[in-house]
mmCIF file of C-alpha atoms in Angstrom:
data_model
loop_
_atom_site.group_PDB
_atom_site.id
_atom_site.type_symbol
_atom_site.label_atom_id
_atom_site.label_comp_id
_atom_site.label_asym_id
_atom_site.label_seq_id
_atom_site.Cartn_x
_atom_site.Cartn_y
_atom_site.Cartn_z
ATOM 1 C CA MET A 1 63.871 79.526 13.775
ATOM 2 C CA ALA A 2 64.554 76.379 14.994
ATOM 3 C CA ASP A 3 64.555 77.514 18.795
ATOM 4 C CA ASP A 4 61.209 79.325 18.466
ATOM 5 C CA LEU A 5 58.416 76.576 18.325
ATOM 6 C CA GLY A 6 55.536 78.960 18.056
ATOM 7 C CA ASP A 7 57.300 80.342 14.919
ATOM 8 C CA GLU A 8 55.850 78.784 11.606
ATOM 9 C CA TRP A 9 59.142 78.094 10.071
ATOM 10 C CA TRP A 10 57.754 77.169 6.675
ATOM 11 C CA GLU A 11 56.376 80.713 6.181
ATOM 12 C CA ASN A 12 59.894 82.001 6.934
ATOM 13 C CA GLN A 13 61.511 80.042 4.006
ATOM 14 C CA PRO A 14 63.054 81.388 1.364
ATOM 15 C CA ALA A 15 61.547 82.248 -1.667
ATOM 16 C CA GLY A 16 63.075 79.268 -3.499
ATOM 17 C CA ALA A 17 62.962 76.750 -0.790
ATOM 18 C CA ALA A 18 59.009 76.219 -1.055
ATOM 19 C CA SER A 19 59.211 75.317 -4.922
ATOM 20 C CA SER A 20 62.373 73.103 -4.555
ATOM 21 C CA PRO A 21 61.277 69.451 -2.745
ATOM 22 C CA GLU A 22 63.658 67.942 -0.387
ATOM 23 C CA LEU A 23 65.463 64.977 -1.713
ATOM 24 C CA THR A 24 66.486 61.884 0.026
ATOM 25 C CA GLU A 25 69.967 60.114 -0.428
ATOM 26 C CA GLU A 26 69.002 58.048 -3.203
ATOM 27 C CA GLY A 27 67.460 61.186 -5.272
ATOM 28 C CA HIS A 28 63.945 60.422 -4.943
ATOM 29 C CA VAL A 29 61.418 63.002 -3.662
ATOM 30 C CA TRP A 30 60.512 62.889 0.196
ATOM 31 C CA GLU A 31 56.977 62.594 0.854
ATOM 32 C CA PRO A 32 55.373 63.243 4.350
ATOM 33 C CA ARG A 33 53.325 60.225 5.623
ATOM 34 C CA ARG A 34 51.161 59.794 8.610
ATOM 35 C CA ILE A 35 50.269 57.065 10.811
ATOM 36 C CA VAL A 36 46.456 55.692 10.725
ATOM 37 C CA PRO A 37 45.232 54.068 14.051
ATOM 38 C CA ARG A 38 44.084 50.393 14.050
ATOM 39 C CA CYS A 39 40.506 51.392 14.570
ATOM 40 C CA MET A 40 40.623 53.167 11.135
ATOM 41 C CA TYR A 41 42.004 50.276 9.445
ATOM 42 C CA HIS A 42 39.494 49.009 6.577
ATOM 43 C CA THR A 43 39.041 44.928 7.181
ATOM 44 C CA VAL A 44 38.141 42.248 4.234
ATOM 45 C CA GLY A 45 35.449 39.917 5.012
ATOM 46 C CA GLY A 46 34.828 41.744 8.428
ATOM 47 C CA VAL A 47 38.132 40.271 10.017
ATOM 48 C CA PRO A 48 40.225 42.805 11.397
ATOM 49 C CA GLY A 49 44.066 43.167 10.639
ATOM 50 C CA ASP A 50 46.745 42.360 12.975
ATOM 51 C CA LYS A 51 49.337 45.070 11.721
ATOM 52 C CA TRP A 52 49.087 48.942 11.496
ATOM 53 C CA ARG A 53 48.699 50.220 8.186
ATOM 54 C CA THR A 54 50.108 53.338 6.795
ATOM 55 C CA MET A 55 48.336 55.312 4.441
ATOM 56 C CA LYS A 56 49.179 58.454 2.386
ATOM 57 C CA ALA A 57 48.687 61.674 4.324
ATOM 58 C CA SER A 58 46.887 63.117 1.286
ATOM 59 C CA ASP A 59 43.706 64.608 2.169
ATOM 60 C CA GLY A 60 41.826 63.567 -0.687
ATOM 61 C CA GLU A 61 42.797 59.997 -0.323
ATOM 62 C CA GLY A 62 42.012 59.565 3.521
ATOM 63 C CA ARG A 63 38.828 61.259 3.183
ATOM 64 C CA GLY A 64 37.636 58.883 0.349
ATOM 65 C CA ASP A 65 38.758 55.883 2.435
ATOM 66 C CA THR A 66 36.832 57.056 5.989
ATOM 67 C CA GLU A 67 33.714 57.342 3.707
ATOM 68 C CA MET A 68 34.118 53.987 1.926
ATOM 69 C CA MET A 69 34.828 52.616 5.924
ATOM 70 C CA GLN A 70 31.449 54.304 7.304
ATOM 71 C CA GLN A 71 29.462 52.573 4.397
ATOM 72 C CA GLU A 72 31.074 49.256 4.518
ATOM 73 C CA THR A 73 30.631 49.134 8.658
ATOM 74 C CA ALA A 74 27.298 50.625 8.638
ATOM 75 C CA PRO A 75 24.898 48.041 10.054
ATOM 76 C CA VAL A 76 22.561 46.814 7.665
ATOM 77 C CA PRO A 77 18.870 46.936 8.537
ATOM 78 C CA ALA A 78 17.231 43.566 9.048
ATOM 79 C CA LEU A 79 14.474 42.504 6.642
ATOM 80 C CA SER A 80 11.347 42.490 7.805
ATOM 81 C CA LYS A 81 9.796 39.059 7.331
ATOM 82 C CA LYS A 82 6.466 38.881 5.935
ATOM 83 C CA THR A 83 4.254 36.654 7.706
ATOM 84 C CA ARG A 84 2.891 34.107 5.100
ATOM 85 C CA GLN A 85 -0.366 32.668 5.431
ATOM 86 C CA PRO A 86 -1.055 29.021 4.643
ATOM 87 C CA LYS A 87 -2.487 28.602 1.467
ATOM 88 C CA GLU A 88 -4.994 25.786 0.579
ATOM 89 C CA CYS A 89 -3.980 23.112 -1.811
ATOM 90 C CA PHE A 90 -6.446 21.514 -4.553
ATOM 91 C CA LEU A 91 -5.425 18.352 -6.592
ATOM 92 C CA ALA A 92 -6.527 18.790 -10.117
ATOM 93 C CA GLN A 93 -8.602 15.610 -10.919
ATOM 94 C CA PRO A 94 -8.882 14.532 -14.554
ATOM 95 C CA LYS A 95 -12.013 15.137 -15.991
ATOM 96 C CA GLU A 96 -13.761 12.158 -17.130
ATOM 97 C CA THR A 97 -14.299 11.970 -20.994
ATOM 98 C CA LYS A 98 -17.130 9.944 -22.594
ATOM 99 C CA GLU A 99 -14.676 7.277 -23.709
ATOM 100 C CA ASN A 100 -13.718 6.484 -20.135
ATOM 101 C CA ALA A 101 -17.128 6.457 -18.686
ATOM 102 C CA THR A 102 -18.292 4.151 -21.346
ATOM 103 C CA LYS A 103 -15.361 2.017 -21.049
ATOM 104 C CA THR A 104 -16.163 -1.243 -18.642
ATOM 105 C CA ARG A 105 -13.739 -4.013 -18.057
ATOM 106 C CA LYS A 106 -15.340 -6.956 -19.362
ATOM 107 C CA ARG A 107 -15.886 -9.449 -16.844
ATOM 108 C CA ARG A 108 -15.745 -13.292 -17.688
ATOM 109 C CA LYS A 109 -19.022 -14.767 -16.913
ATOM 110 C CA LYS A 110 -18.990 -17.733 -14.306
ATOM 111 C CA ILE A 111 -21.687 -20.273 -13.635
ATOM 112 C CA THR A 112 -22.651 -18.776 -10.168
ATOM 113 C CA ASP A 113 -23.834 -15.657 -12.632
ATOM 114 C CA VAL A 114 -25.753 -17.854 -14.967
ATOM 115 C CA LEU A 115 -27.328 -19.922 -12.177
ATOM 116 C CA ALA A 116 -28.301 -16.444 -10.475
ATOM 117 C CA LYS A 117 -30.534 -15.896 -13.413
ATOM 118 C CA SER A 118 -31.859 -19.015 -14.187
ATOM 119 C CA GLU A 119 -32.629 -22.190 -12.508
ATOM 120 C CA PRO A 120 -30.469 -25.120 -13.292
ATOM 121 C CA LYS A 121 -31.731 -27.258 -15.921
ATOM 122 C CA PRO A 122 -31.546 -31.124 -15.821
ATOM 123 C CA GLY A 123 -29.229 -32.724 -18.478
ATOM 124 C CA THR A 124 -30.533 -34.023 -21.761
ATOM 125 C CA PRO A 125 -28.997 -36.401 -24.318
ATOM 126 C CA GLU A 126 -28.998 -33.557 -26.908
ATOM 127 C CA ASP A 127 -26.534 -31.760 -24.437
ATOM 128 C CA LEU A 128 -24.247 -34.654 -24.514
ATOM 129 C CA GLN A 129 -24.574 -35.089 -28.116
ATOM 130 C CA LYS A 130 -23.746 -31.154 -28.415
ATOM 131 C CA LEU A 131 -20.518 -31.655 -26.332
ATOM 132 C CA MET A 132 -18.978 -34.367 -28.528
ATOM 133 C CA LYS A 133 -19.079 -32.393 -31.758
ATOM 134 C CA ASP A 134 -18.047 -29.273 -29.923
ATOM 135 C CA TYR A 135 -14.874 -31.679 -28.611
ATOM 136 C CA TYR A 136 -14.278 -33.078 -31.774
ATOM 137 C CA SER A 137 -15.040 -30.010 -34.286
ATOM 138 C CA SER A 138 -11.659 -28.987 -34.233
ATOM 139 C CA ASN A 139 -9.562 -32.132 -35.411
ATOM 140 C CA ARG A 140 -12.535 -34.025 -37.316
ATOM 141 C CA LEU A 141 -14.066 -33.841 -40.621
ATOM 142 C CA VAL A 142 -17.742 -33.399 -41.237
ATOM 143 C CA ILE A 143 -18.038 -37.036 -42.112
ATOM 144 C CA GLU A 144 -16.522 -38.132 -39.052
ATOM 145 C CA LEU A 145 -18.404 -36.185 -36.738
ATOM 146 C CA GLU A 146 -21.544 -37.778 -38.319
ATOM 147 C CA GLU A 147 -20.780 -41.059 -37.172
ATOM 148 C CA LEU A 148 -20.533 -39.803 -33.646
ATOM 149 C CA ASN A 149 -24.099 -39.196 -33.225
ATOM 150 C CA LEU A 150 -25.593 -41.773 -31.285
ATOM 151 C CA PRO A 151 -29.221 -42.980 -31.764
ATOM 152 C CA ASP A 152 -31.700 -42.042 -29.599
ATOM 153 C CA SER A 153 -32.994 -45.598 -28.651
ATOM 154 C CA CYS A 154 -29.357 -45.826 -26.861
ATOM 155 C CA PHE A 155 -30.594 -43.246 -24.292
ATOM 156 C CA LEU A 156 -32.575 -44.219 -20.997
ATOM 157 C CA LYS A 157 -34.867 -41.718 -19.477
ATOM 158 C CA ALA A 158 -32.824 -38.370 -17.794
ATOM 159 C CA ASN A 159 -33.107 -37.543 -14.392
ATOM 160 C CA ASP A 160 -35.855 -34.532 -14.045
ATOM 161 C CA LEU A 161 -33.991 -33.390 -10.583
ATOM 162 C CA THR A 162 -36.717 -35.187 -8.220
ATOM 163 C CA HIS A 163 -34.982 -38.730 -8.134
ATOM 164 C CA SER A 164 -32.542 -39.969 -5.838
ATOM 165 C CA LEU A 165 -30.108 -42.467 -7.176
ATOM 166 C CA SER A 166 -31.979 -45.287 -5.696
ATOM 167 C CA SER A 167 -35.062 -44.246 -7.162
ATOM 168 C CA TYR A 168 -33.439 -43.309 -10.641
ATOM 169 C CA LEU A 169 -31.762 -46.762 -10.946
ATOM 170 C CA LYS A 170 -34.702 -48.650 -10.045
ATOM 171 C CA GLU A 171 -36.962 -46.743 -12.911
ATOM 172 C CA ILE A 172 -34.068 -47.559 -15.412
ATOM 173 C CA CYS A 173 -33.472 -51.060 -14.457
ATOM 174 C CA PRO A 174 -36.582 -52.621 -13.065
ATOM 175 C CA LYS A 175 -35.108 -55.882 -13.745
ATOM 176 C CA TRP A 176 -32.140 -55.601 -12.018
ATOM 177 C CA VAL A 177 -32.031 -58.459 -9.431
ATOM 178 C CA LYS A 178 -32.721 -60.974 -12.505
ATOM 179 C CA LEU A 179 -29.712 -59.256 -14.280
ATOM 180 C CA ARG A 180 -27.146 -59.569 -11.363
ATOM 181 C CA LYS A 181 -28.184 -63.358 -10.808
ATOM 182 C CA ASN A 182 -27.474 -64.101 -14.316
ATOM 183 C CA HIS A 183 -23.923 -62.551 -14.348
ATOM 184 C CA ASN A 184 -21.088 -64.474 -13.396
ATOM 185 C CA GLU A 185 -18.169 -63.395 -15.678
ATOM 186 C CA LYS A 186 -15.092 -61.877 -13.771
ATOM 187 C CA LYS A 187 -13.089 -58.904 -14.842
ATOM 188 C CA SER A 188 -16.715 -57.073 -16.022
ATOM 189 C CA VAL A 189 -19.330 -55.406 -14.225
ATOM 190 C CA LEU A 190 -23.106 -54.903 -15.587
ATOM 191 C CA MET A 191 -23.478 -51.178 -14.447
ATOM 192 C CA LEU A 192 -20.702 -48.056 -14.381
ATOM 193 C CA ILE A 193 -21.434 -45.201 -12.635
ATOM 194 C CA ILE A 194 -19.124 -42.240 -13.779
ATOM 195 C CA CYS A 195 -18.392 -39.078 -11.517
ATOM 196 C CA SER A 196 -16.221 -36.238 -10.832
ATOM 197 C CA SER A 197 -14.006 -37.679 -7.868
ATOM 198 C CA ALA A 198 -13.567 -40.118 -5.156
ATOM 199 C CA LEU A 199 -15.287 -38.435 -2.657
ATOM 200 C CA ARG A 200 -18.554 -38.016 -4.672
ATOM 201 C CA ALA A 201 -18.101 -41.733 -5.528
ATOM 202 C CA LEU A 202 -18.191 -42.363 -1.753
ATOM 203 C CA GLU A 203 -21.284 -40.687 -1.575
ATOM 204 C CA LEU A 204 -23.378 -42.372 -4.270
ATOM 205 C CA ILE A 205 -22.175 -45.641 -3.194
ATOM 206 C CA ARG A 206 -23.860 -44.602 0.261
ATOM 207 C CA SER A 207 -26.841 -43.229 -1.518
ATOM 208 C CA MET A 208 -27.687 -46.321 -3.664
ATOM 209 C CA THR A 209 -28.259 -48.971 -0.804
ATOM 210 C CA ALA A 210 -31.873 -49.506 -1.372
ATOM 211 C CA PHE A 211 -31.106 -50.570 -5.087
ATOM 212 C CA ARG A 212 -28.015 -52.598 -4.807
ATOM 213 C CA GLY A 213 -29.508 -54.938 -1.949
ATOM 214 C CA ASP A 214 -27.043 -57.938 -2.235
ATOM 215 C CA SER A 215 -24.819 -56.842 -5.281
ATOM 216 C CA LYS A 216 -21.127 -56.540 -5.217
ATOM 217 C CA VAL A 217 -19.940 -52.910 -5.710
ATOM 218 C CA MET A 218 -16.362 -51.974 -6.408
ATOM 219 C CA LYS A 219 -14.663 -48.551 -5.885
ATOM 220 C CA LEU A 220 -12.900 -47.578 -9.236
ATOM 221 C CA PHE A 221 -10.799 -44.410 -8.378
ATOM 222 C CA ALA A 222 -7.215 -43.712 -7.857
ATOM 223 C CA LYS A 223 -7.529 -42.330 -4.231
ATOM 224 C CA HIS A 224 -5.382 -44.630 -2.041
ATOM 225 C CA ILE A 225 -6.147 -47.678 -4.303
ATOM 226 C CA LYS A 226 -3.398 -48.955 -6.760
ATOM 227 C CA VAL A 227 -4.336 -49.966 -10.488
ATOM 228 C CA GLN A 228 -2.855 -53.563 -10.038
ATOM 229 C CA GLU A 229 -4.671 -54.205 -7.018
ATOM 230 C CA GLN A 230 -8.151 -53.327 -8.755
ATOM 231 C CA VAL A 231 -7.246 -55.637 -11.556
ATOM 232 C CA LYS A 232 -6.509 -58.443 -8.851
ATOM 233 C CA LEU A 233 -9.719 -57.903 -7.030
ATOM 234 C CA LEU A 234 -11.685 -57.892 -10.456
ATOM 235 C CA GLU A 235 -9.849 -61.308 -11.551
ATOM 236 C CA LYS A 236 -10.548 -62.812 -8.222
ATOM 237 C CA ARG A 237 -14.481 -62.234 -7.979
ATOM 238 C CA VAL A 238 -17.597 -60.975 -9.683
ATOM 239 C CA VAL A 239 -18.840 -57.511 -9.300
ATOM 240 C CA HIS A 240 -21.926 -56.153 -10.542
ATOM 241 C CA LEU A 241 -21.646 -52.615 -9.944
ATOM 242 C CA GLY A 242 -18.559 -50.428 -10.164
ATOM 243 C CA VAL A 243 -18.524 -46.528 -9.277
ATOM 244 C CA GLY A 244 -15.486 -44.674 -10.190
ATOM 245 C CA THR A 245 -13.970 -41.589 -11.964
ATOM 246 C CA PRO A 246 -13.168 -41.684 -15.939
ATOM 247 C CA GLY A 247 -9.358 -41.734 -15.659
ATOM 248 C CA ARG A 248 -9.230 -44.574 -13.704
ATOM 249 C CA ILE A 249 -11.941 -46.754 -15.536
ATOM 250 C CA LYS A 250 -9.955 -45.817 -18.740
ATOM 251 C CA GLU A 251 -6.828 -47.061 -17.299
ATOM 252 C CA LEU A 252 -8.261 -50.449 -15.910
ATOM 253 C CA ILE A 253 -9.423 -50.841 -19.472
ATOM 254 C CA LYS A 254 -5.904 -50.347 -21.173
ATOM 255 C CA GLN A 255 -4.459 -53.026 -18.928
ATOM 256 C CA GLY A 256 -7.042 -55.591 -19.641
ATOM 257 C CA GLY A 257 -8.334 -55.528 -15.875
ATOM 258 C CA LEU A 258 -11.822 -54.451 -17.256
ATOM 259 C CA ASN A 259 -14.034 -55.776 -20.015
ATOM 260 C CA LEU A 260 -17.070 -53.529 -21.419
ATOM 261 C CA ASN A 261 -18.786 -56.319 -23.388
ATOM 262 C CA PRO A 262 -20.746 -57.614 -20.642
ATOM 263 C CA LEU A 263 -21.854 -54.136 -19.508
ATOM 264 C CA LYS A 264 -25.067 -53.091 -19.984
ATOM 265 C CA PHE A 265 -25.713 -49.781 -18.324
ATOM 266 C CA LEU A 266 -23.190 -46.716 -18.175
ATOM 267 C CA VAL A 267 -24.910 -43.830 -16.053
ATOM 268 C CA PHE A 268 -23.174 -39.922 -15.830
ATOM 269 C CA ASP A 269 -23.394 -37.998 -12.616
ATOM 270 C CA TRP A 270 -24.536 -35.420 -14.792
ATOM 271 C CA ASN A 271 -26.597 -32.738 -12.771
ATOM 272 C CA TRP A 272 -24.632 -32.933 -9.611
ATOM 273 C CA ARG A 273 -22.471 -29.823 -8.883
ATOM 274 C CA ASP A 274 -19.359 -29.450 -6.705
ATOM 275 C CA GLN A 275 -18.506 -26.376 -4.286
ATOM 276 C CA LYS A 276 -17.808 -24.446 -7.322
ATOM 277 C CA LEU A 277 -21.412 -25.160 -8.891
ATOM 278 C CA ARG A 278 -19.362 -27.054 -11.742
ATOM 279 C CA ARG A 279 -20.819 -30.081 -13.105
ATOM 280 C CA MET A 280 -18.645 -33.051 -14.239
ATOM 281 C CA MET A 281 -18.805 -32.114 -17.820
ATOM 282 C CA ASP A 282 -17.813 -28.221 -16.717
ATOM 283 C CA ILE A 283 -14.539 -29.724 -15.787
ATOM 284 C CA PRO A 284 -11.973 -29.611 -18.849
ATOM 285 C CA GLU A 285 -9.848 -32.700 -17.650
ATOM 286 C CA ILE A 286 -13.061 -34.805 -16.833
ATOM 287 C CA ARG A 287 -14.675 -33.907 -19.641
ATOM 288 C CA LYS A 288 -11.632 -34.951 -22.031
ATOM 289 C CA GLU A 289 -11.442 -38.302 -20.108
ATOM 290 C CA VAL A 290 -14.969 -38.905 -20.497
ATOM 291 C CA PHE A 291 -14.826 -38.430 -24.446
ATOM 292 C CA GLU A 292 -11.638 -40.647 -24.637
ATOM 293 C CA LEU A 293 -13.376 -43.183 -22.600
ATOM 294 C CA LEU A 294 -16.367 -43.472 -24.904
ATOM 295 C CA GLU A 295 -14.038 -43.903 -27.900
ATOM 296 C CA MET A 296 -12.641 -47.051 -26.298
ATOM 297 C CA GLY A 297 -15.273 -49.271 -27.397
ATOM 298 C CA VAL A 298 -18.469 -47.365 -25.793
ATOM 299 C CA LEU A 299 -20.074 -45.932 -28.675
ATOM 300 C CA SER A 300 -19.746 -49.046 -30.544
ATOM 301 C CA LEU A 301 -21.498 -51.039 -27.947
ATOM 302 C CA CYS A 302 -24.224 -48.023 -27.955
ATOM 303 C CA LYS A 303 -24.785 -48.306 -31.709
ATOM 304 C CA SER A 304 -25.388 -51.732 -31.160
ATOM 305 C CA GLU A 305 -27.656 -51.107 -28.636
ATOM 306 C CA SER A 306 -26.559 -53.494 -26.368
ATOM 307 C CA LEU A 307 -25.578 -50.620 -24.321
ATOM 308 C CA LYS A 308 -27.540 -47.868 -22.672
ATOM 309 C CA LEU A 309 -26.627 -44.588 -21.417
ATOM 310 C CA GLY A 310 -28.380 -42.466 -18.421
ATOM 311 C CA LEU A 311 -27.771 -39.060 -17.462
ATOM 312 C CA PHE A 312 -28.626 -38.840 -13.386
#
């Protein structure tokens, strides 16, 4: 049987040999195995193995493995990319409600807005009286406010915006030449002109040349001039006219460099406006200094009718 290779030796086995399995030396049943080529080896994650793998020779298991390998190794058709057309994007705008439409930011009124609607009006004595009441109403009693009222006789004719400074001074003080000749007291002036700044004081001095004549004029402001220097000048010579700011005039009175008793005329540069269209009394700092100056003996002189007030 062994020499005949073409003879199927398993068909010529005895009847009991097919039923009795062959045992190994250890007593285990011997099962035939077959070697699977490397090309049929199932890889994990797409990476082929480096060693040959033995599989069981059973037909059921081999057939299942090959089918599974064919399913896993079959090429996956590429997904067709759909062409995306650009879409228009519209931003949703919030709808305007009635409340938002009616709400408008409150804008603070400016002097330019007021002047655009109406022409500037000349200052009057009533304007000064009203400003004084508004300024002192927060810290004065009603009786004290009545004491601040000035008689109409202490006010000179106000400028109607048609006068220059020289023409206005000539109108309110026609006897100026006689007054300045009789004035010989030092540390005092006959006329004070109060303005808002040093530059404005220089302009007023230049514009009053026709009125002053030979009168001695002194600049009473703080720019480039110390208080002590001004006090010495007032002590040395007689001055008829003083033009300056209320802050420096107030300081000279405090230090005893200026006496208000011989004063006859006090003129406010009332109607002039600066680059921001503000008058002198529209500036809070200047307004405060003016009222403090009035309380330093000016109001008492006005009530005694020895001092006259003018609004230029």
